[in-house]
XYZ file of C-alpha atoms in Angstrom:
337
model
C 86.971 93.735 132.487
C 89.790 91.225 129.486
C 87.152 93.084 126.778
C 87.743 96.504 127.627
C 90.943 96.723 127.744
C 91.848 95.084 124.246
C 93.451 97.153 122.185
C 91.842 98.184 119.220
C 92.906 95.912 116.440
C 92.630 93.026 117.783
C 88.810 93.306 119.239
C 88.954 95.006 114.668
C 90.548 91.486 114.084
C 88.099 88.825 116.716
C 85.365 90.368 118.390
C 82.041 88.312 116.967
C 80.292 91.557 116.689
C 82.098 92.720 113.798
C 82.535 89.298 111.758
C 79.838 90.668 109.208
C 81.870 94.005 108.766
C 85.163 92.396 108.478
C 83.536 89.937 105.215
C 82.057 92.897 103.699
C 84.954 94.606 104.431
C 87.003 91.061 102.943
C 84.742 91.192 100.240
C 84.703 94.656 98.841
C 88.332 94.539 98.685
C 88.441 91.865 95.841
C 85.703 93.162 94.101
C 87.430 96.353 93.889
C 90.660 94.560 93.658
C 89.154 92.969 90.283
C 87.772 95.915 89.010
C 91.521 97.726 88.834
C 92.239 94.776 86.995
C 90.401 94.133 84.147
C 90.482 97.823 83.249
C 94.287 97.051 83.826
C 94.058 94.600 81.079
C 91.762 96.809 79.068
C 94.242 99.486 79.771
C 97.144 97.316 77.955
C 94.879 96.470 75.169
C 95.164 99.828 73.991
C 99.453 100.291 74.758
C 101.919 98.959 72.956
C 103.608 97.191 75.666
C 105.720 93.637 74.663
C 106.440 91.138 76.821
C 110.153 91.084 74.801
C 111.952 94.080 73.725
C 113.795 95.608 71.499
C 117.290 93.290 71.129
C 120.006 96.061 69.807
C 118.089 97.740 73.947
C 116.905 94.926 76.204
C 119.621 92.655 77.531
C 117.386 90.721 78.726
C 115.229 90.321 74.814
C 118.865 89.665 73.972
C 119.379 86.841 76.080
C 116.464 84.974 74.937
C 116.565 85.746 71.240
C 119.942 83.757 71.932
C 118.614 80.487 73.437
C 116.309 80.339 71.227
C 118.647 80.947 68.000
C 120.908 77.825 70.019
C 117.620 75.582 70.203
C 116.637 75.652 66.103
C 119.888 74.843 65.662
C 119.251 71.605 67.587
C 122.144 71.767 70.355
C 121.772 70.426 73.431
C 121.530 72.381 76.437
C 123.599 69.907 77.824
C 126.989 71.997 76.548
C 125.640 75.851 77.719
C 127.559 76.979 80.407
C 126.601 77.655 83.475
C 125.389 81.258 82.700
C 123.080 79.828 79.748
C 121.538 77.608 81.792
C 120.401 81.183 83.458
C 119.778 82.156 80.655
C 117.995 79.295 79.761
C 115.466 79.446 82.136
C 114.522 83.538 81.626
C 113.948 81.911 78.321
C 111.853 79.447 79.199
C 110.038 81.687 80.564
C 109.863 84.162 78.081
C 108.336 81.527 75.460
C 105.699 80.720 78.185
C 103.917 84.209 78.156
C 105.229 84.854 74.380
C 102.870 82.797 73.988
C 99.959 83.464 75.931
C 101.222 86.965 73.198
C 100.204 85.511 70.245
C 97.568 83.124 71.262
C 95.358 86.846 73.355
C 97.888 89.613 72.705
C 98.907 92.115 75.648
C 95.287 91.560 77.917
C 96.000 87.824 77.747
C 99.834 88.708 79.322
C 97.907 91.452 81.564
C 95.170 88.799 82.368
C 97.889 86.107 83.802
C 100.208 88.163 85.723
C 96.949 89.365 87.833
C 95.673 85.878 87.892
C 98.709 85.256 89.411
C 98.621 87.742 92.537
C 95.159 85.937 93.692
C 97.284 84.985 97.196
C 97.902 87.696 97.709
C 95.819 89.757 97.489
C 93.413 87.165 99.957
C 95.791 88.298 102.633
C 96.044 91.497 101.642
C 91.649 91.387 102.291
C 92.033 90.086 105.888
C 93.898 93.352 106.550
C 93.005 96.638 108.680
C 95.136 98.883 105.761
C 94.100 96.533 102.927
C 93.171 98.721 100.525
C 97.185 99.124 99.498
C 96.471 95.885 97.562
C 94.959 98.323 94.745
C 97.895 99.701 93.587
C 98.840 97.025 92.613
C 97.076 95.828 89.299
C 98.524 100.057 89.111
C 101.922 99.178 88.843
C 100.707 95.747 86.597
C 99.633 98.836 83.773
C 102.646 100.801 84.633
C 105.935 98.672 84.249
C 107.044 95.821 81.914
C 106.210 92.346 81.915
C 109.213 91.288 83.758
C 109.154 93.705 86.723
C 106.082 92.442 87.739
C 107.701 88.561 87.890
C 109.952 90.102 89.857
C 107.152 91.468 92.102
C 106.442 88.658 92.668
C 108.859 85.974 93.220
C 109.437 88.277 96.237
C 105.595 88.312 97.452
C 105.189 85.083 96.612
C 109.177 84.149 99.216
C 106.335 86.542 101.993
C 103.942 84.120 101.385
C 105.883 81.132 102.263
C 107.066 82.580 105.416
C 103.317 83.052 106.371
C 101.482 79.813 105.377
C 104.042 77.744 103.911
C 102.896 75.475 101.359
C 106.362 75.733 99.932
C 105.239 73.067 96.831
C 102.822 75.868 95.403
C 104.979 78.886 96.260
C 109.166 78.123 95.549
C 109.310 77.069 93.430
C 107.424 79.472 91.450
C 109.157 81.713 93.823
C 112.850 81.155 92.439
C 111.494 81.275 88.135
C 110.830 84.043 88.913
C 112.932 85.555 90.981
C 116.141 84.723 88.577
C 114.383 87.337 86.105
C 116.843 89.354 87.018
C 119.913 89.109 89.938
C 118.942 91.668 92.455
C 115.651 89.415 93.055
C 117.918 86.274 93.533
C 119.902 88.746 95.542
C 117.288 90.319 97.583
C 115.390 86.542 97.855
C 118.389 85.099 98.448
C 118.595 87.537 101.834
C 114.901 86.975 102.625
C 115.638 83.189 102.655
C 118.321 82.720 104.897
C 117.454 85.401 107.154
C 113.658 85.175 108.077
C 112.637 81.769 106.292
C 114.509 79.920 107.929
C 113.143 81.102 111.170
C 109.722 80.116 110.306
C 110.212 77.331 108.343
C 113.793 75.376 109.009
C 112.501 72.650 109.050
C 111.706 72.662 105.276
C 113.879 70.540 103.475
C 112.741 72.166 100.480
C 113.552 75.300 101.940
C 117.320 75.041 101.541
C 117.016 73.388 98.210
C 115.572 77.006 97.488
C 118.647 78.666 99.041
C 121.463 76.401 97.749
C 119.672 76.571 93.636
C 119.811 80.253 94.827
C 122.993 80.762 96.118
C 124.074 78.813 92.842
C 122.328 81.377 90.135
C 123.534 83.796 92.405
C 127.197 82.663 92.471
C 127.463 82.374 88.456
C 126.314 85.304 87.645
C 128.137 87.135 90.270
C 130.867 85.948 88.603
C 130.553 86.395 85.170
C 129.946 89.651 86.417
C 132.887 90.276 87.638
C 135.447 88.705 85.234
C 133.174 90.012 82.347
C 134.201 93.790 83.930
C 137.838 92.586 84.760
C 138.493 91.525 81.435
C 136.599 93.927 79.196
C 134.763 92.243 77.403
C 132.365 93.284 75.414
C 128.621 93.159 76.627
C 130.227 94.869 79.534
C 131.232 97.847 79.226
C 131.682 100.689 82.300
C 129.881 104.143 81.701
C 133.463 105.402 83.992
C 136.408 105.721 81.656
C 138.956 103.381 82.913
C 136.809 101.874 85.113
C 137.332 97.530 85.064
C 136.208 95.231 87.623
C 133.442 95.468 90.696
C 133.696 99.605 90.303
C 132.857 99.022 86.153
C 129.852 96.366 88.005
C 128.853 99.734 90.570
C 129.254 102.054 87.202
C 126.308 99.904 85.013
C 123.516 99.776 88.334
C 120.097 100.953 87.760
C 120.147 104.056 89.606
C 123.543 105.847 88.488
C 122.446 105.190 85.249
C 119.617 106.757 85.211
C 121.322 109.652 86.799
C 123.448 109.901 83.885
C 120.981 110.018 80.984
C 119.150 112.281 82.803
C 116.282 110.395 83.723
C 116.367 111.930 87.258
C 111.867 110.513 87.983
C 113.122 107.363 87.457
C 116.042 108.287 90.370
C 113.412 109.476 92.359
C 111.277 106.909 92.526
C 114.013 105.186 93.241
C 115.195 107.257 96.331
C 111.596 107.439 97.874
C 111.177 103.230 97.811
C 114.433 103.659 99.241
C 114.508 105.957 101.761
C 109.976 104.680 102.319
C 112.353 101.265 102.823
C 114.747 102.493 105.744
C 112.295 103.958 107.224
C 110.260 100.725 108.036
C 113.359 99.365 108.930
C 114.006 101.707 112.075
C 110.273 101.331 112.777
C 110.389 97.870 112.250
C 114.134 97.874 114.990
C 111.510 99.451 117.845
C 108.018 97.295 117.170
C 108.723 93.856 117.930
C 106.315 92.759 116.344
C 107.484 93.393 112.604
C 110.846 93.209 113.456
C 111.257 89.907 110.581
C 110.509 92.850 108.571
C 114.312 94.620 109.034
C 116.297 92.029 107.225
C 113.508 92.310 104.177
C 113.724 96.075 103.924
C 117.842 95.907 104.861
C 117.913 94.058 101.479
C 116.940 97.651 100.253
C 120.791 98.878 100.924
C 122.619 96.220 97.890
C 119.435 97.444 95.689
C 120.674 100.873 95.888
C 123.600 99.702 94.765
C 123.503 97.329 92.061
C 120.308 96.725 90.339
C 116.604 98.420 90.157
C 114.658 95.537 89.823
C 116.235 94.558 93.070
C 114.084 97.736 94.475
C 110.537 97.164 92.333
C 110.801 93.479 93.814
C 110.978 95.392 97.633
C 107.018 96.600 96.870
C 104.438 93.779 98.467
C 106.458 93.329 101.059
C 106.833 97.433 101.836
C 103.385 97.934 101.306
C 101.921 94.542 103.804
C 104.447 96.089 106.472
C 101.551 99.058 105.671
C 98.827 97.391 105.421
C 99.192 95.809 109.142
C 100.916 92.429 108.111
C 102.718 92.292 111.382
C 105.740 89.226 110.868
C 107.763 88.831 114.526
C 111.260 88.433 113.822
C 110.592 84.637 115.191
C 107.072 82.650 115.413
C 105.510 82.830 118.948
C 105.644 79.171 120.210
C 102.060 77.956 120.800
C 100.740 78.458 124.243
C 100.678 75.668 126.209
C 96.886 74.388 127.233
C 95.628 74.774 130.282
C 95.049 71.777 132.790
């Protein structure tokens, strides 16, 4: 009787008769993912994408070159201002991937990026709509390497929430999060809410939160002071604006609209609408209520920075694939004596 009253979703996952089918499905998802990844790697060989862009146009590349030139002069990292410590971390990541690029070109960089998604693929392979993970190598082929690392940063935080293992996932999440102030903001928001409910006894999590908070405060204060004092490189897109208003005017979605890049604006609006729609669904469904805070972080991303949007890609796909995330983990049932 219990067998026939089980929900179809539960039956799909745990009924022994379905076990061979589930194993085949998981294997098929992994095989297809590898095939799409190979296609993405081949595509990167014919593209003109490089890890760093033009330093006169790309702010991230400009930061990296400044740090590299600083160390070329045999200067000490201890003499750097706090903000430049963050830039030094970004420059270190760039050094690793530019070195890979020098060895094997863009295909080697793409291979390493997609290799980093292995823990993510493992989760999707066990989900009913796990085929959604096929979007990830397609995204990798279409965005910058830095953007994809930002996507991985929040993904690894979600994996930590789900599986633990802080010594592997949290350091990588922290390092890659610092590639964008938007992903730092999202990771900090998620880690202080959902992650604390699931891994509240993890000392590593509190180190992660404290380090992210310090990084965010340093970046936020520097930006506010820069725009308030109208320093070079902190130019508002709205004439006469300064301080917080100037910061808002430099948001990716606002700049994209001003520049006439309506396709990017539309993409961000779609992501925001999907995330907020999922948030409403999550509020009403206790099995997905942990996603509420994750999807809520789309609001500051909409206001401040576009990369914050992209960092939420995997959580959105996990939600759509059917990965449950209650607000708090279920308490283990006591054995019946």
